[in-house]
Short mmCIF file of C-alpha atoms and ligand atoms in Angstrom, two decimals:
data_model
loop_
_atom_site.label_atom_id
_atom_site.label_comp_id
_atom_site.label_asym_id
_atom_site.label_seq_id
_atom_site.Cartn_x
_atom_site.Cartn_y
_atom_site.Cartn_z
CA MET A 790 67.82 -6.66 -135.51
CA GLY A 791 69.11 -4.18 -138.02
CA LYS A 792 69.54 -0.50 -138.46
CA GLN A 793 65.81 0.15 -138.63
CA GLN A 794 65.18 -0.96 -135.09
CA THR A 795 68.15 1.06 -133.92
CA LYS A 796 66.48 4.06 -135.52
CA ALA A 797 63.18 3.13 -133.88
CA GLY A 798 65.02 2.94 -130.56
CA ARG A 799 66.47 6.39 -131.10
CA GLU A 800 63.01 7.77 -131.83
CA ARG A 801 61.65 6.09 -128.71
CA ARG A 802 64.49 7.52 -126.66
CA LYS A 803 63.74 10.99 -128.00
CA ARG A 804 60.12 10.60 -126.97
CA LYS A 805 61.31 9.21 -123.60
CA GLU A 806 58.84 6.36 -123.92
CA PRO A 807 58.74 4.03 -120.92
CA ILE A 808 60.45 0.66 -121.17
CA GLY A 809 58.38 -2.38 -120.17
CA PRO A 810 59.22 -4.30 -116.99
CA VAL A 811 61.45 -6.87 -118.69
CA LYS A 812 62.90 -9.41 -116.25
CA ILE A 813 66.68 -9.63 -116.45
CA ALA A 814 69.08 -12.03 -114.75
CA MET A 815 72.58 -10.57 -114.77
CA VAL A 816 75.21 -13.26 -114.39
CA SER A 817 78.49 -11.54 -113.68
CA PRO A 818 81.83 -12.78 -112.38
CA GLU A 819 82.26 -9.57 -110.39
CA MET A 820 80.27 -6.57 -109.28
CA VAL A 821 80.76 -3.53 -107.08
CA PRO A 822 80.39 -3.44 -104.06
CA PHE A 823 80.98 -7.19 -103.64
CA ALA A 824 84.09 -8.02 -105.67
CA LYS A 825 86.17 -6.10 -108.20
CA THR A 826 89.26 -6.55 -110.32
CA GLY A 827 88.39 -3.99 -113.01
CA GLY A 828 85.86 -2.01 -114.98
CA LEU A 829 83.47 -4.96 -115.41
CA ALA A 830 82.66 -4.77 -111.70
CA ASP A 831 81.91 -1.06 -111.93
CA MET A 832 79.78 -1.63 -115.02
CA ALA A 833 77.66 -4.37 -113.45
CA GLY A 834 77.31 -2.41 -110.22
CA SER A 835 76.04 0.66 -112.06
CA LEU A 836 74.05 -0.87 -114.90
CA CYS A 837 71.82 -2.99 -112.66
CA PRO A 838 70.45 -0.15 -110.51
CA ALA A 839 70.16 2.08 -113.59
CA LEU A 840 68.00 -0.59 -115.28
CA GLU A 841 65.88 -0.80 -112.17
CA ARG A 842 65.35 2.95 -112.27
CA LEU A 843 63.99 2.46 -115.79
CA GLY A 844 61.44 0.00 -114.44
CA LEU A 845 63.11 -3.30 -115.38
CA LYS A 846 63.21 -6.19 -112.92
CA VAL A 847 66.82 -7.13 -112.32
CA SER A 848 68.43 -9.92 -110.34
CA VAL A 849 72.12 -10.75 -110.14
CA VAL A 850 73.99 -14.06 -109.89
CA MET A 851 77.68 -14.07 -108.96
CA PRO A 852 80.15 -16.16 -106.96
CA ALA A 853 80.36 -15.96 -103.19
CA TYR A 854 84.03 -14.99 -103.13
CA ARG A 855 85.92 -14.49 -99.88
CA SER A 856 85.21 -10.74 -100.09
CA VAL A 857 81.49 -11.56 -100.16
CA ILE A 858 81.46 -14.12 -97.36
CA HIS A 859 83.61 -12.00 -95.05
CA GLY A 860 82.27 -8.65 -96.19
CA ASN A 861 79.63 -6.62 -94.41
CA PHE A 862 76.68 -7.57 -96.62
CA SER A 863 73.95 -9.08 -94.39
CA LEU A 864 73.73 -12.31 -96.36
CA ILE A 865 70.72 -14.56 -95.99
CA ASP A 866 71.14 -18.30 -96.18
CA GLY A 867 67.70 -19.55 -97.13
CA GLY A 868 68.90 -23.15 -97.24
CA LEU A 869 68.88 -23.25 -101.05
CA SER A 870 71.35 -25.62 -102.57
CA VAL A 871 72.53 -26.44 -106.08
CA SER A 872 74.02 -29.62 -107.43
CA VAL A 873 75.69 -29.52 -110.83
CA PRO A 874 77.45 -32.04 -113.01
CA ILE A 875 81.17 -31.48 -113.52
CA SER A 876 82.60 -34.29 -115.57
CA ASP A 877 81.23 -37.49 -114.00
CA ARG A 878 80.73 -35.95 -110.53
CA GLN A 879 77.99 -33.89 -108.95
CA VAL A 880 79.37 -30.80 -107.20
CA GLU A 881 77.27 -29.23 -104.47
CA GLY A 882 76.93 -25.55 -103.68
CA SER A 883 74.53 -23.28 -101.87
CA ILE A 884 72.92 -19.94 -102.60
CA LEU A 885 73.24 -16.92 -100.35
CA GLN A 886 71.17 -13.85 -100.96
CA THR A 887 71.13 -10.16 -100.27
CA LYS A 888 69.22 -7.15 -101.54
CA LEU A 889 70.69 -4.11 -103.16
CA GLY A 890 69.20 -0.69 -103.95
CA GLN A 891 65.44 -0.79 -104.35
CA GLY A 892 65.20 -4.48 -103.50
CA MET A 893 67.22 -6.05 -106.30
CA ALA A 894 67.97 -9.67 -105.41
CA VAL A 895 71.61 -10.72 -105.55
CA HIS A 896 72.24 -14.48 -105.48
CA PHE A 897 75.71 -15.63 -104.51
CA ILE A 898 76.76 -19.09 -105.58
CA ARG A 899 78.70 -20.50 -102.66
CA CYS A 900 81.20 -23.26 -103.09
CA ASP A 901 84.15 -22.51 -100.88
CA ARG A 902 86.57 -24.87 -102.57
CA TYR A 903 86.24 -22.76 -105.73
CA PHE A 904 85.57 -19.25 -104.53
CA ASP A 905 86.80 -18.79 -100.97
CA ARG A 906 90.27 -17.77 -102.14
CA GLU A 907 92.57 -14.82 -101.81
CA ALA A 908 91.92 -13.55 -105.34
CA LEU A 909 89.25 -13.89 -108.01
CA TYR A 910 91.16 -15.47 -110.87
CA THR A 911 94.87 -15.07 -110.42
CA ALA A 912 97.17 -15.55 -107.46
CA SER A 913 100.75 -14.31 -107.29
CA GLU A 914 101.99 -17.48 -109.00
CA GLY A 915 99.58 -17.02 -111.93
CA ASP A 916 96.03 -17.99 -112.93
CA TYR A 917 94.38 -20.59 -110.71
CA VAL A 918 94.97 -23.92 -112.41
CA ASP A 919 91.35 -24.99 -111.96
CA ASN A 920 89.79 -21.85 -113.50
CA ALA A 921 88.04 -23.95 -116.16
CA GLU A 922 86.37 -26.07 -113.50
CA ARG A 923 85.51 -23.07 -111.31
CA PHE A 924 83.70 -21.27 -114.10
CA VAL A 925 82.02 -24.36 -115.54
CA PHE A 926 80.61 -24.73 -112.06
CA LEU A 927 79.54 -21.08 -111.91
CA ALA A 928 77.76 -21.28 -115.28
CA ARG A 929 75.86 -24.46 -114.45
CA ALA A 930 75.05 -23.29 -110.92
CA ALA A 931 73.73 -19.96 -112.23
CA LEU A 932 71.24 -21.81 -114.46
CA GLU A 933 70.18 -23.90 -111.47
CA ALA A 934 69.67 -20.75 -109.41
CA LEU A 935 67.45 -19.27 -112.13
CA ARG A 936 65.38 -22.39 -112.78
CA PRO A 937 62.69 -21.76 -110.14
CA ASN A 938 62.06 -18.18 -111.23
CA PRO A 939 63.03 -17.85 -114.91
CA PRO A 940 64.01 -14.43 -116.29
CA GLN A 941 63.16 -13.26 -119.80
CA ILE A 942 66.78 -12.28 -120.46
CA LEU A 943 69.95 -13.96 -119.31
CA HIS A 944 72.72 -11.39 -119.59
CA CYS A 945 76.25 -12.80 -119.15
CA HIS A 946 79.58 -11.01 -118.98
CA ASP A 947 82.94 -12.15 -120.32
CA TRP A 948 84.38 -15.66 -120.55
CA GLN A 949 83.77 -16.49 -116.90
CA THR A 950 80.00 -16.66 -117.42
CA ALA A 951 79.74 -17.28 -121.18
CA LEU A 952 79.21 -21.02 -120.76
CA ALA A 953 75.84 -20.44 -119.10
CA ILE A 954 74.60 -19.42 -122.56
CA VAL A 955 76.22 -22.46 -124.19
CA PHE A 956 74.73 -24.90 -121.66
CA LEU A 957 71.30 -23.35 -121.99
CA LYS A 958 71.23 -23.28 -125.79
CA ALA A 959 73.14 -26.49 -126.55
CA GLN A 960 71.36 -28.60 -123.93
CA PRO A 961 67.79 -27.22 -123.83
CA GLU A 962 66.51 -30.61 -122.69
CA ASN A 963 68.37 -30.05 -119.39
CA TYR A 964 66.74 -26.68 -118.76
CA PRO A 965 63.08 -26.87 -119.89
CA GLU A 966 62.02 -24.13 -117.44
CA LEU A 967 64.39 -21.71 -119.18
CA ALA A 968 63.37 -22.62 -122.74
CA SER A 969 62.12 -19.18 -123.71
CA VAL A 970 64.96 -17.18 -122.15
CA LYS A 971 66.83 -14.87 -124.55
CA THR A 972 70.54 -14.49 -124.05
CA VAL A 973 72.98 -11.57 -124.21
CA LEU A 974 76.74 -11.73 -123.86
CA THR A 975 78.78 -8.61 -123.18
CA VAL A 976 82.42 -8.50 -124.21
CA HIS A 977 84.38 -6.30 -121.84
CA ASN A 978 87.83 -7.19 -123.09
CA LEU A 979 88.63 -9.58 -125.89
CA GLY A 980 92.14 -10.00 -124.54
CA TYR A 981 90.65 -12.48 -122.06
CA GLN A 982 88.75 -15.35 -123.68
CA GLY A 983 88.99 -18.21 -121.21
CA LEU A 984 91.25 -20.58 -123.17
CA PHE A 985 91.80 -24.05 -121.78
CA GLY A 986 93.43 -27.21 -123.06
CA TYR A 987 91.34 -29.99 -124.56
CA PRO A 988 92.01 -32.23 -121.53
CA ASP A 989 89.51 -30.02 -119.65
CA TRP A 990 86.70 -30.77 -122.14
CA HIS A 991 85.22 -33.51 -119.95
CA LEU A 992 84.42 -30.87 -117.29
CA LEU A 993 81.85 -29.26 -119.57
CA ASN A 994 79.69 -32.33 -120.20
CA LEU A 995 78.94 -31.14 -123.71
CA ASP A 996 78.71 -33.26 -126.81
CA ARG A 997 82.14 -33.83 -128.39
CA SER A 998 80.79 -32.50 -131.71
CA LEU A 999 80.71 -28.96 -130.28
CA PHE A 1000 84.50 -28.97 -130.17
CA ASN A 1001 84.87 -27.68 -133.72
CA PHE A 1002 86.21 -24.42 -135.11
CA ARG A 1003 82.76 -22.94 -135.70
CA GLN A 1004 81.77 -23.45 -132.07
CA LEU A 1005 83.98 -23.97 -129.00
CA GLU A 1006 87.32 -24.91 -130.52
CA PHE A 1007 89.98 -22.24 -131.02
CA PHE A 1008 93.39 -23.28 -132.33
CA GLY A 1009 93.15 -26.62 -130.58
CA LYS A 1010 91.92 -25.16 -127.28
CA ILE A 1011 88.53 -24.76 -125.66
CA ASN A 1012 87.41 -21.14 -125.86
CA PHE A 1013 84.68 -20.30 -123.33
CA LEU A 1014 84.02 -16.82 -124.69
CA LYS A 1015 83.75 -18.03 -128.27
CA GLY A 1016 81.13 -20.57 -127.22
CA GLY A 1017 79.03 -17.82 -125.69
CA LEU A 1018 79.46 -15.59 -128.74
CA VAL A 1019 78.26 -18.38 -131.04
CA PHE A 1020 75.15 -19.18 -129.03
CA ALA A 1021 74.05 -15.78 -127.65
CA ASP A 1022 70.99 -14.12 -129.16
CA ALA A 1023 72.73 -10.75 -128.93
CA ILE A 1024 76.29 -9.64 -128.30
CA THR A 1025 77.34 -6.30 -126.92
CA ALA A 1026 80.71 -4.61 -126.72
CA VAL A 1027 81.28 -1.80 -124.25
CA SER A 1028 81.66 1.01 -126.77
CA PRO A 1029 80.55 1.60 -130.38
CA THR A 1030 84.14 1.93 -131.61
CA TYR A 1031 85.20 -1.29 -129.87
CA ALA A 1032 82.24 -3.09 -131.49
CA GLU A 1033 83.73 -2.06 -134.84
CA GLU A 1034 87.36 -2.69 -133.93
CA ILE A 1035 86.78 -6.31 -132.89
CA LYS A 1036 85.70 -7.11 -136.44
CA SER A 1037 89.26 -6.37 -137.58
CA PRO A 1038 92.28 -8.71 -137.40
CA GLU A 1039 94.22 -6.12 -135.36
CA GLN A 1040 91.69 -6.09 -132.52
CA GLY A 1041 89.69 -9.27 -133.07
CA PHE A 1042 92.14 -11.56 -131.26
CA GLY A 1043 91.33 -14.32 -133.77
CA LEU A 1044 87.56 -13.92 -133.38
CA GLU A 1045 87.11 -11.15 -135.98
CA GLY A 1046 85.47 -13.54 -138.46
CA LEU A 1047 82.87 -14.50 -135.88
CA PHE A 1048 82.12 -10.86 -135.10
CA GLN A 1049 81.80 -10.12 -138.82
CA GLU A 1050 79.35 -12.99 -139.21
CA ARG A 1051 77.33 -11.84 -136.23
CA ALA A 1052 77.44 -8.13 -137.11
CA GLN A 1053 73.64 -7.92 -137.20
CA ASP A 1054 73.44 -8.99 -133.57
CA LEU A 1055 76.46 -7.05 -132.32
CA PHE A 1056 75.89 -3.74 -130.54
CA GLY A 1057 78.29 -1.24 -129.08
CA ILE A 1058 76.99 0.50 -125.97
CA LEU A 1059 79.30 2.87 -124.14
CA ASN A 1060 79.54 2.30 -120.40
CA GLY A 1061 78.49 5.15 -118.18
CA ALA A 1062 80.11 6.56 -115.07
CA ASP A 1063 78.60 6.35 -111.62
CA TYR A 1064 78.46 10.02 -110.71
CA ALA A 1065 77.18 9.23 -107.22
CA VAL A 1066 80.68 7.89 -106.51
CA TRP A 1067 82.76 9.61 -109.15
CA SER A 1068 82.00 13.32 -109.20
CA PRO A 1069 83.91 16.17 -107.57
CA GLN A 1070 80.71 17.43 -105.95
CA ALA A 1071 79.86 14.14 -104.23
CA ASP A 1072 83.27 12.51 -103.73
CA ARG A 1073 83.94 11.63 -100.09
CA CYS A 1074 87.62 10.75 -100.59
CA ILE A 1075 88.91 14.14 -101.70
CA ALA A 1076 90.22 17.12 -99.73
CA ARG A 1077 87.55 19.58 -100.93
CA ASN A 1078 84.48 19.14 -103.10
CA TYR A 1079 84.15 21.40 -106.11
CA GLY A 1080 82.13 22.03 -109.24
CA ALA A 1081 82.50 23.75 -112.60
CA THR A 1082 81.38 27.10 -111.21
CA ASP A 1083 83.74 26.90 -108.25
CA LEU A 1084 87.10 25.42 -109.15
CA ALA A 1085 88.87 26.61 -105.97
CA GLY A 1086 88.35 23.15 -104.46
CA LYS A 1087 90.32 21.58 -107.29
CA LYS A 1088 93.38 23.64 -106.31
CA VAL A 1089 93.03 22.36 -102.74
CA CYS A 1090 92.83 18.78 -104.07
CA LYS A 1091 95.96 19.35 -106.17
CA ALA A 1092 97.96 20.58 -103.18
CA ASP A 1093 96.64 17.66 -101.13
CA LEU A 1094 97.71 15.17 -103.80
CA GLN A 1095 101.16 16.75 -104.14
CA ARG A 1096 101.58 16.50 -100.37
CA ALA A 1097 100.35 12.90 -100.24
CA MET A 1098 102.73 11.89 -103.04
CA GLY A 1099 105.72 13.79 -101.67
CA LEU A 1100 105.90 16.35 -104.49
CA PRO A 1101 106.51 20.09 -104.10
CA GLU A 1102 103.23 21.96 -103.61
CA THR A 1103 103.55 24.15 -106.67
CA ALA A 1104 100.23 25.35 -108.05
CA GLY A 1105 101.48 26.47 -111.46
CA ILE A 1106 103.16 23.24 -112.59
CA PRO A 1107 100.99 20.86 -114.63
CA LEU A 1108 100.35 17.64 -112.72
CA VAL A 1109 99.83 14.55 -114.88
CA GLY A 1110 98.07 11.60 -113.24
CA MET A 1111 97.61 7.97 -114.16
CA VAL A 1112 95.68 5.15 -112.48
CA SER A 1113 96.01 1.90 -114.31
CA ARG A 1114 96.75 -1.75 -114.43
CA LEU A 1115 100.40 -1.85 -115.44
CA ILE A 1116 100.18 -3.98 -118.57
CA ALA A 1117 100.99 -3.46 -122.24
CA GLN A 1118 97.30 -3.00 -123.15
CA LYS A 1119 97.24 0.18 -121.07
CA GLY A 1120 100.17 1.61 -123.03
CA LEU A 1121 102.91 0.74 -120.56
CA ASP A 1122 105.23 -0.50 -123.31
CA LEU A 1123 104.76 2.81 -125.11
CA LEU A 1124 105.43 4.76 -121.92
CA GLU A 1125 108.48 2.66 -121.22
CA LYS A 1126 109.90 3.95 -124.51
CA CYS A 1127 109.24 7.62 -123.83
CA GLY A 1128 109.09 7.93 -120.03
CA GLU A 1129 112.38 9.81 -119.86
CA GLU A 1130 111.31 12.29 -122.54
CA LEU A 1131 107.96 12.75 -120.87
CA LEU A 1132 109.63 13.45 -117.56
CA GLY A 1133 111.96 15.88 -119.30
CA ARG A 1134 108.98 18.23 -119.66
CA ASN A 1135 108.12 20.84 -117.06
CA LEU A 1136 105.53 18.78 -115.19
CA GLN A 1137 104.86 16.57 -112.21
CA PHE A 1138 103.77 12.97 -112.67
CA VAL A 1139 101.88 10.69 -110.28
CA LEU A 1140 101.03 7.10 -110.98
CA LEU A 1141 98.98 4.54 -109.08
CA GLY A 1142 98.86 1.01 -110.37
CA SER A 1143 99.94 -2.56 -110.21
CA GLY A 1144 100.51 -5.26 -112.76
CA GLU A 1145 103.40 -6.88 -114.55
CA ALA A 1146 106.65 -6.91 -112.60
CA LYS A 1147 108.70 -5.40 -115.44
CA TYR A 1148 106.42 -2.38 -115.71
CA GLU A 1149 106.24 -1.98 -111.95
CA ALA A 1150 110.04 -1.91 -111.92
CA ALA A 1151 110.17 0.58 -114.81
CA VAL A 1152 107.82 3.10 -113.19
CA ARG A 1153 109.54 2.73 -109.82
CA GLU A 1154 112.74 3.58 -111.60
CA TRP A 1155 111.20 6.83 -112.92
CA ALA A 1156 110.36 7.89 -109.39
CA LEU A 1157 113.90 7.11 -108.23
CA ARG A 1158 115.49 8.99 -111.11
CA HIS A 1159 113.17 12.00 -110.84
CA PRO A 1160 112.54 12.66 -107.15
CA GLY A 1161 110.27 15.64 -106.55
CA LYS A 1162 108.93 15.25 -110.06
CA ALA A 1163 107.61 11.73 -110.45
CA SER A 1164 105.93 9.83 -107.65
CA VAL A 1165 104.68 6.27 -107.96
CA ARG A 1166 102.48 4.12 -105.75
CA ILE A 1167 102.36 0.42 -106.57
CA GLY A 1168 99.18 -1.26 -105.34
CA PHE A 1169 95.42 -0.93 -105.43
CA ASP A 1170 94.10 2.08 -103.54
CA GLU A 1171 90.56 3.25 -104.19
CA THR A 1172 90.95 6.45 -102.13
CA LEU A 1173 94.13 7.51 -103.87
CA ALA A 1174 92.49 6.81 -107.24
CA HIS A 1175 89.85 9.41 -106.35
CA GLN A 1176 92.48 11.84 -105.10
CA ILE A 1177 94.40 11.57 -108.36
CA GLU A 1178 91.24 12.15 -110.39
CA ALA A 1179 90.54 15.30 -108.38
CA GLY A 1180 94.07 16.61 -107.85
CA ALA A 1181 95.72 16.10 -111.23
CA ASP A 1182 95.45 18.58 -114.11
CA LEU A 1183 95.87 15.96 -116.82
CA PHE A 1184 95.10 12.25 -116.93
CA LEU A 1185 97.07 9.94 -119.18
CA MET A 1186 95.55 6.89 -120.94
CA PRO A 1187 97.78 5.89 -123.87
CA SER A 1188 96.13 2.48 -124.33
CA GLN A 1189 96.99 0.05 -127.13
CA TYR A 1190 93.31 -0.80 -127.08
CA GLU A 1191 90.59 0.18 -124.64
CA PRO A 1192 87.17 -1.51 -124.87
CA CYS A 1193 85.55 1.33 -122.94
CA GLY A 1194 87.73 2.68 -120.15
CA LEU A 1195 86.26 4.38 -117.14
CA ASN A 1196 88.99 6.66 -115.92
CA GLN A 1197 88.66 9.03 -118.85
CA LEU A 1198 84.96 9.40 -118.06
CA TYR A 1199 85.81 10.14 -114.43
CA SER A 1200 88.58 12.53 -115.49
CA LEU A 1201 86.22 14.55 -117.65
CA LYS A 1202 83.83 14.96 -114.73
CA TYR A 1203 86.68 16.10 -112.43
CA GLY A 1204 87.97 18.60 -115.00
CA THR A 1205 91.18 16.56 -115.20
CA ILE A 1206 91.89 16.74 -118.89
CA PRO A 1207 92.39 13.33 -120.48
CA ILE A 1208 95.21 12.63 -122.91
CA VAL A 1209 94.11 9.47 -124.70
CA ARG A 1210 94.85 7.35 -127.72
CA ALA A 1211 92.04 7.21 -130.28
CA THR A 1212 90.86 3.67 -129.60
CA GLY A 1213 87.66 2.03 -128.36
CA GLY A 1214 85.77 3.92 -125.69
CA LEU A 1215 88.50 6.54 -125.41
CA LYS A 1216 87.73 7.61 -128.96
CA ASP A 1217 83.99 7.58 -128.22
CA SER A 1218 84.21 9.79 -125.14
CA VAL A 1219 87.05 12.30 -125.53
CA ILE A 1220 86.93 14.97 -128.24
CA ASP A 1221 90.28 16.31 -129.38
CA TYR A 1222 90.93 19.98 -128.55
CA GLN A 1223 90.84 22.27 -131.58
CA PRO A 1224 92.58 25.60 -131.01
CA LYS A 1225 90.78 27.38 -133.87
CA SER A 1226 87.25 26.60 -132.78
CA ARG A 1227 88.27 26.25 -129.11
CA SER A 1228 86.28 23.04 -128.98
CA GLY A 1229 86.97 19.60 -127.55
CA THR A 1230 87.33 18.03 -124.13
CA GLY A 1231 90.82 16.52 -124.15
CA PHE A 1232 93.85 15.60 -126.23
CA VAL A 1233 93.65 12.63 -128.56
CA PHE A 1234 96.45 10.97 -130.51
CA GLY A 1235 96.32 8.24 -133.13
CA PRO A 1236 99.52 6.28 -133.86
CA TYR A 1237 100.77 4.03 -131.08
CA GLU A 1238 104.11 5.80 -131.09
CA PRO A 1239 106.12 7.91 -128.62
CA ALA A 1240 106.13 10.94 -130.93
CA ALA A 1241 102.32 10.97 -131.15
CA LEU A 1242 101.92 10.69 -127.39
CA LEU A 1243 104.47 13.42 -126.72
CA ASP A 1244 102.85 15.66 -129.31
CA ALA A 1245 99.47 15.34 -127.57
CA LEU A 1246 101.16 16.02 -124.23
CA ASP A 1247 102.90 19.11 -125.61
CA ARG A 1248 99.65 20.45 -127.04
CA ALA A 1249 98.13 20.01 -123.59
CA LEU A 1250 101.06 21.69 -121.82
CA ASN A 1251 100.86 24.62 -124.25
CA LEU A 1252 97.27 25.26 -123.43
CA PHE A 1253 97.88 24.75 -119.71
CA ALA A 1254 100.23 27.72 -119.90
CA ARG A 1255 97.24 29.86 -120.97
CA PRO A 1256 94.98 29.84 -117.92
CA LYS A 1257 91.91 31.32 -119.61
CA GLY A 1258 91.88 28.81 -122.45
CA TRP A 1259 92.65 26.03 -119.99
CA GLU A 1260 89.78 26.91 -117.68
CA ALA A 1261 87.37 26.97 -120.62
CA LEU A 1262 88.56 23.49 -121.59
CA VAL A 1263 88.16 22.25 -118.01
CA LYS A 1264 84.60 23.54 -117.93
CA ARG A 1265 83.72 21.91 -121.26
CA ALA A 1266 85.12 18.61 -120.01
CA MET A 1267 83.13 18.83 -116.79
CA ALA A 1268 79.93 19.47 -118.73
CA ALA A 1269 80.22 16.24 -120.74
CA ASP A 1270 77.56 13.78 -119.61
CA PHE A 1271 78.28 10.06 -119.49
CA SER A 1272 75.76 9.11 -116.84
CA TRP A 1273 74.56 5.53 -116.67
CA ASP A 1274 70.94 6.34 -117.33
CA ARG A 1275 71.68 6.98 -120.99
CA SER A 1276 73.59 3.72 -121.46
CA ALA A 1277 71.06 1.73 -119.44
CA ARG A 1278 68.35 2.90 -121.78
CA ALA A 1279 70.24 1.49 -124.75
CA TYR A 1280 70.49 -1.90 -122.99
CA ALA A 1281 66.82 -1.76 -122.04
CA GLU A 1282 65.82 -1.14 -125.63
CA MET A 1283 67.90 -4.07 -126.78
CA TYR A 1284 66.27 -6.37 -124.20
CA GLN A 1285 62.86 -5.18 -125.28
CA ARG A 1286 63.58 -6.00 -128.91
CA LEU A 1287 64.79 -9.46 -127.94
CA VAL A 1288 61.66 -10.33 -126.00
CA SER A 1289 59.14 -8.78 -128.37
P1 LIG B 2363 90.17 -2.01 -116.75
O1 LIG B 2363 88.87 -2.59 -116.33
O2 LIG B 2363 90.65 -2.48 -118.09
O3 LIG B 2363 91.24 -2.13 -115.71
P2 LIG B 2363 88.83 0.57 -116.70
O4 LIG B 2363 89.31 1.96 -116.98
O5 LIG B 2363 87.60 0.13 -117.42
O6 LIG B 2363 90.03 -0.42 -116.95
O7 LIG B 2363 88.52 0.45 -115.15
C1 LIG B 2363 89.52 0.50 -114.21
C2 LIG B 2363 88.91 0.76 -112.87
O8 LIG B 2363 89.78 0.24 -111.88
C3 LIG B 2363 88.74 2.21 -112.57
O9 LIG B 2363 87.68 2.39 -111.67
C4 LIG B 2363 90.09 2.55 -111.91
O10 LIG B 2363 90.03 3.68 -111.08
C5 LIG B 2363 90.33 1.31 -111.12
N1 LIG B 2363 91.75 1.03 -110.87
C6 LIG B 2363 92.67 0.51 -111.72
N2 LIG B 2363 93.85 0.36 -111.09
C7 LIG B 2363 93.68 0.80 -109.84
C8 LIG B 2363 94.55 0.92 -108.69
N3 LIG B 2363 95.82 0.53 -108.73
N4 LIG B 2363 94.02 1.42 -107.55
C9 LIG B 2363 92.73 1.81 -107.52
N5 LIG B 2363 91.88 1.73 -108.54
C10 LIG B 2363 92.34 1.24 -109.69
#
């Protein structure tokens, strides 16, 4: 699969040629509306229906977490069971089903000892100690679930499901029904690879010879993601820039050599945004809906947000918002260095997030030191996330690295101008404002340094002080289109190439 086919795909896209009804099984560790810890859940929840709209046949396999079992999802228990080998035992599970959208089947692998827990991967005391076993089980059980009705494509996501590809390709004799299935692995964030000590190897029931540095071994540990990357027919990363960055030592997290070797099979496809949920016209969580031709509603949303966060309801002061996991990857260490300087500007700042204790403490401290100026909410709050997108003037994403990022896509749609670092999907979706040509959709900075961030912020604040120029920027941002249909088409074309 080289450049030529990519060109052919582009031509086909231009002609809007129909995509054949390829049969896809999406194996994902999380998916909206059933379970979510981050952008992967949004991606799976949007990509699947978008593929269906293109005429593909999609089914989903994921764990029956507590949020699934106790959620309001009309689950059907058809009495289907799975039995998979884990080490020298057989572990039993069952399959629950529901339908989504236009009849897409979702299969939930139920095994309460693994999945009926408070969280998906990590409790307050850290990662669950049996994560290797839980996701070996998921991978094997997913293949069992697919055996009776084989797909043409098995599309896995991240380390939690990568082993399904390894088991299928390394042990074809165990899965004869799935012999012709092509496999795709999507990397959502290379910072999480599923690393486990060699003592867990017996859980996988794979030949010992696969534990070598060209396959599943990684600095003495078992690397689930690496295994999937070695065996997958195609690999995707969630933005074109990230697909390039992971070939470098800075961003490759030790797997850059593998990505370089597999460059021909590595594709970067930018995630889309689900505008049915994330658009100021349709949003049900915000004080007043609005659009690019009627921005009055945005002012109402700003006042509402200021009220909700206990800030003075001043219309003319720029309001900077942030919704993020509070970890170094999201730029929290950078912000820690320049928070005081940032808050020295004439602005208001609201932050919603949770994450590492030291960053939670640091941002709480800002709010304490700058009452009436900075307001912080620690926790996960979907409604407030929408209200910040709608009510803020600027949205800050100073990430160290960002495979795709969703909030900047949402921000553009809400006319909430993103200030981002030029990395991964942020670079692919936000165009830096140019005063001369009056072009661009946000403010982009390069070096991971306080001065660069503050410079981008100051450029934004300067323009904010000029309402006409600012409104033009807001309208350009709102016109940018990152709908899922475009991204889904790129996936569909890749599937088609794999099966033809
Ligand atoms: P990542 O998956 O790395 O966390 P993304 O930008 O791809 O980052 O996706 C994050 C998603 O999670 C967005 O939909 C964002 O609104 C949401 N999110 C993150 N933190 C919170 C929070 N504290 N409360 C509500 N939503 C949050």
